[in-house]
Coordinates of C-alpha atoms in Angstrom, one line a residue:
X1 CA -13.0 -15.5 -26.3
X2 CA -11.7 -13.4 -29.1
X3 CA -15.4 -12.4 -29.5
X4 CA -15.2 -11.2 -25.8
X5 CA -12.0 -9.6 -26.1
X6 CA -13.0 -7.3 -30.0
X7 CA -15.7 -6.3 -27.2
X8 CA -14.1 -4.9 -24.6
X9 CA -12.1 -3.1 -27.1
X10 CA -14.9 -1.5 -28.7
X11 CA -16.2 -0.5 -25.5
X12 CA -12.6 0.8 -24.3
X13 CA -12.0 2.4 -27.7
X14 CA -15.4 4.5 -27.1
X15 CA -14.2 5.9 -23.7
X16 CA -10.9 6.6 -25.1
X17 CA -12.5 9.0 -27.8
X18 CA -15.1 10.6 -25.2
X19 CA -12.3 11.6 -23.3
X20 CA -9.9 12.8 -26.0
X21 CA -13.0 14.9 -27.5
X22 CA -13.3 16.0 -24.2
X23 CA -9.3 17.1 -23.2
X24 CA -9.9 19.1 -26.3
X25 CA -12.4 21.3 -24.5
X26 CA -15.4 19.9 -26.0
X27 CA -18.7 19.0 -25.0
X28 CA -19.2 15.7 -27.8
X29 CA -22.2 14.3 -28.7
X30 CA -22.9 10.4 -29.2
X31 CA -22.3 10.2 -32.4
X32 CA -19.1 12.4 -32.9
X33 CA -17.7 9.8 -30.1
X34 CA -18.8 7.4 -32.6
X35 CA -17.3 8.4 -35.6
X36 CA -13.9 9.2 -33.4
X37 CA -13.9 5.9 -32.1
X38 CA -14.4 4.3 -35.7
X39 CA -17.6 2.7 -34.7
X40 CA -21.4 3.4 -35.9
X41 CA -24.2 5.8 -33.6
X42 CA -26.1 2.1 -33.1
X43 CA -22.4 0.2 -31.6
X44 CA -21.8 3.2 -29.1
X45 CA -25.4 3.1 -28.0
X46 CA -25.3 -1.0 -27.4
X47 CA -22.4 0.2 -25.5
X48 CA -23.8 2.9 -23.7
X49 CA -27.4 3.9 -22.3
X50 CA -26.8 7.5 -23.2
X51 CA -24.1 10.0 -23.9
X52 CA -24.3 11.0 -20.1
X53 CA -23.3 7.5 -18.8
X54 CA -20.6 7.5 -21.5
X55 CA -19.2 11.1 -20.6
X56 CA -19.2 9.7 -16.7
X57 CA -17.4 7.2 -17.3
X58 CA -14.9 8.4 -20.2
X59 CA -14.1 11.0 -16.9
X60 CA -13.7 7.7 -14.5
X61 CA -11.3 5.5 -16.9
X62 CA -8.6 8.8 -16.9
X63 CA -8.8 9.3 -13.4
X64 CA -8.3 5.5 -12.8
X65 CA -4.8 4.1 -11.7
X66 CA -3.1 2.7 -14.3
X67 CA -0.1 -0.1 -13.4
X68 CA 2.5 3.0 -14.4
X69 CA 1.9 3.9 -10.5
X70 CA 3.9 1.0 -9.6
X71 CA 6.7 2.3 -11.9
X72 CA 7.5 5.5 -9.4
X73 CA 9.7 5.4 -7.0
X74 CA 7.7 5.4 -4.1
X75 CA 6.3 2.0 -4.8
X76 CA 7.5 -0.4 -2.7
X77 CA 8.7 -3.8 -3.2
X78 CA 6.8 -6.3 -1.1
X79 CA 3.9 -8.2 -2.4
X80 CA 1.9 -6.9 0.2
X81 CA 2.8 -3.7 0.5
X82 CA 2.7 -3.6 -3.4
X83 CA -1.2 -4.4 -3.0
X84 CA -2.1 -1.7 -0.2
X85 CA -0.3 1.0 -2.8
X86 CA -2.3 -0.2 -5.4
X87 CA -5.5 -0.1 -2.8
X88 CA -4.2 3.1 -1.5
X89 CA -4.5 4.5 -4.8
X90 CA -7.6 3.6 -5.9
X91 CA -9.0 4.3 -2.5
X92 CA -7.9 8.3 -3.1
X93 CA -9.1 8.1 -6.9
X94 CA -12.6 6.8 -5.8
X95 CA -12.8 9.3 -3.0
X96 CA -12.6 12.0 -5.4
X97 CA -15.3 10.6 -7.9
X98 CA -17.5 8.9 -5.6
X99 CA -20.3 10.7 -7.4
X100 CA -20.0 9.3 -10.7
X101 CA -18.6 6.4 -9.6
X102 CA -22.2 5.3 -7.8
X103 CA -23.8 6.8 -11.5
X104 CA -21.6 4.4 -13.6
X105 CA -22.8 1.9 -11.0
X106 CA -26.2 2.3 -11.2
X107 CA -26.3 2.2 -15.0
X108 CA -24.3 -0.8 -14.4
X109 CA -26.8 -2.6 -12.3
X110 CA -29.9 -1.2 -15.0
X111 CA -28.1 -2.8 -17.8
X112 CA -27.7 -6.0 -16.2
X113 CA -31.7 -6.1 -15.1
X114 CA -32.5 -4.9 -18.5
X115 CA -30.5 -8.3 -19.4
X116 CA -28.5 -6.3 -21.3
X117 CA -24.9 -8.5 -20.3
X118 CA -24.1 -10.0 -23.8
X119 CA -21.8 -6.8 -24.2
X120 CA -19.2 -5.5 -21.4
X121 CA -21.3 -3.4 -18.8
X122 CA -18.2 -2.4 -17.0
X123 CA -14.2 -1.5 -17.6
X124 CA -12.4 -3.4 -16.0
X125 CA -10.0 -0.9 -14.7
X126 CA -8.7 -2.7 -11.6
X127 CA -7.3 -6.1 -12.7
X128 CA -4.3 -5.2 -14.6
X129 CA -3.1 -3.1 -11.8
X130 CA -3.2 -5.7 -9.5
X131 CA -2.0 -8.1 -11.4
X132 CA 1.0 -6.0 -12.2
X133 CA 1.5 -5.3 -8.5
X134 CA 1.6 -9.6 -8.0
X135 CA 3.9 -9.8 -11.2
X136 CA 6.3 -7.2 -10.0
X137 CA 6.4 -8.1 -6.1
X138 CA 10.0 -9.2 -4.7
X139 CA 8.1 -12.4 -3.7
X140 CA 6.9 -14.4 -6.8
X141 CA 4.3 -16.6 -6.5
X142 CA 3.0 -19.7 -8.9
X143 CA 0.8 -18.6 -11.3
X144 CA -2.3 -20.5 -9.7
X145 CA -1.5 -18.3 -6.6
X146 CA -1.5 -15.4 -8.1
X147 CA -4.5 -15.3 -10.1
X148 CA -6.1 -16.4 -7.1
X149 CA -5.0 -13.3 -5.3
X150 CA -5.8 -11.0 -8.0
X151 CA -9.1 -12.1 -7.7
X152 CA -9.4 -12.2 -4.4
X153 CA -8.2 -8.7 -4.3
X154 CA -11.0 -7.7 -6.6
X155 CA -13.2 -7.5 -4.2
X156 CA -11.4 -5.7 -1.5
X157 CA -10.1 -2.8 -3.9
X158 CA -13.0 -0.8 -6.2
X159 CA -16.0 0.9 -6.2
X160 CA -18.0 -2.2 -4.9
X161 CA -16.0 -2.4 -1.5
X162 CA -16.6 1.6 -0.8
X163 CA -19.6 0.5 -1.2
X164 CA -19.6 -1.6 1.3
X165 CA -17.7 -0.2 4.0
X166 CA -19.7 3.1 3.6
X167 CA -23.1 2.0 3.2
X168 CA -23.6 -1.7 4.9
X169 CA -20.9 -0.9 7.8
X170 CA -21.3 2.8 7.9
X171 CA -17.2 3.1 8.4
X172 CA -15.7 6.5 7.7
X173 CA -13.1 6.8 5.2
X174 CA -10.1 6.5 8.0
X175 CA -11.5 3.0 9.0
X176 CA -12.5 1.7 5.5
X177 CA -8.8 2.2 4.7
X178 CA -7.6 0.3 7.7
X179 CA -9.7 -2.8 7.2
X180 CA -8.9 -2.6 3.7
X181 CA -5.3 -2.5 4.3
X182 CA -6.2 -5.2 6.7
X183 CA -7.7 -7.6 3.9
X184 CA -4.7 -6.9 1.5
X185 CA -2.0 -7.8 4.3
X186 CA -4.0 -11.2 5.0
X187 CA -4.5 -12.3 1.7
X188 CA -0.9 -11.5 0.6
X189 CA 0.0 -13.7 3.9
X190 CA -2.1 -16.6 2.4
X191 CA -0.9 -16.5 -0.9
X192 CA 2.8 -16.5 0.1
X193 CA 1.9 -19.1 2.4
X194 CA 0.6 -21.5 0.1
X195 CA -3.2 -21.3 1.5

């Protein structure tokens, strides 16, 4: 586990210095990402494919949500509600990036094929959003529950469930959000309901 985690922080540490290089106003290559993330050309490209797929998604991890949306004060207080902001936001974010959001995919799902998965192939951007959302509802839930529901809302919020609702159902954005929002109130309903 520790292992897992000095992984995930090498891989997180890498985006972080793509996109600092790059507020700066500059176009880095691989290896002064590297060195500004502390880590050799050989880690960042056992990381990365390329410095394009690390650009793409050094871009993606800033535009993200972070859980500081839930601190303003148009977050609400209900677990549910809580859960649609949190979808609602990364709804907008993904509309805006759905470009580079299917390329980060893609060289997501070549990694995996290439059996490439002893390293992290993807941020994971969503969880600690919506786990902060659970941890900060009005309701409180048992911890069972609620990592339940985070899970479970894994799959309705992300890049994954655009896919979905655009390409398999061939919904428009209007009705994606709806569903969506659907999904969210009925899996806050069972979790406060003990289901």
């Amino acid at each position: 586990m520790a292992r897992e985690r000095q992984r995930a922080r090498t891989r997180k540490d890498l985006l972080r210095a793509a996109a600092r290089l790059m507020a700066e106003g500059r176009s880095p290559s691989l290896e002064e990402i590297a060195e500004a993330a502390m880590v050799s050309r050989a880690t960042a490209y056992r990381y990365f494919p390329g410095l394009d797929a690390l650009l793409v998604e050094a871009a993606l991890d800033v535009a993200a949500p972070s859980a500081d949306i839930l601190r303003a004060d148009s977050a609400p207080a209900g677990l549910a509600d809580r859960l649609a902001f949190v979808g609602d936001a990364f709804d907008s974010m993904i509309r805006e990036h759905e470009a580079p959001l299917r390329t980060m995919m893609v060289h997501a799902l070549q990694r995996r094929l290439r059996g490439e998965d002893e390293l992290p192939v993807r941020q994971n951007r969503r969880m600690p959003v919506i786990e902060a959302a659970i941890g900060d509802a009005a309701e409180t839930l048992p911890p069972a529950a609620a990592g339940r529901l985070a899970q479970a809302m894994a799959l309705v919020i992300g890049t994954e469930s655009m896919l979905v609702f655009k390409d398999v159902l061939q919904l428009g954005d209007e009705e994606a959000r709806e569903v969506r929002r659907w999904a969210t109130r009925a899996l806050a309903g069972a979790a406060l309901a003990g289901d």
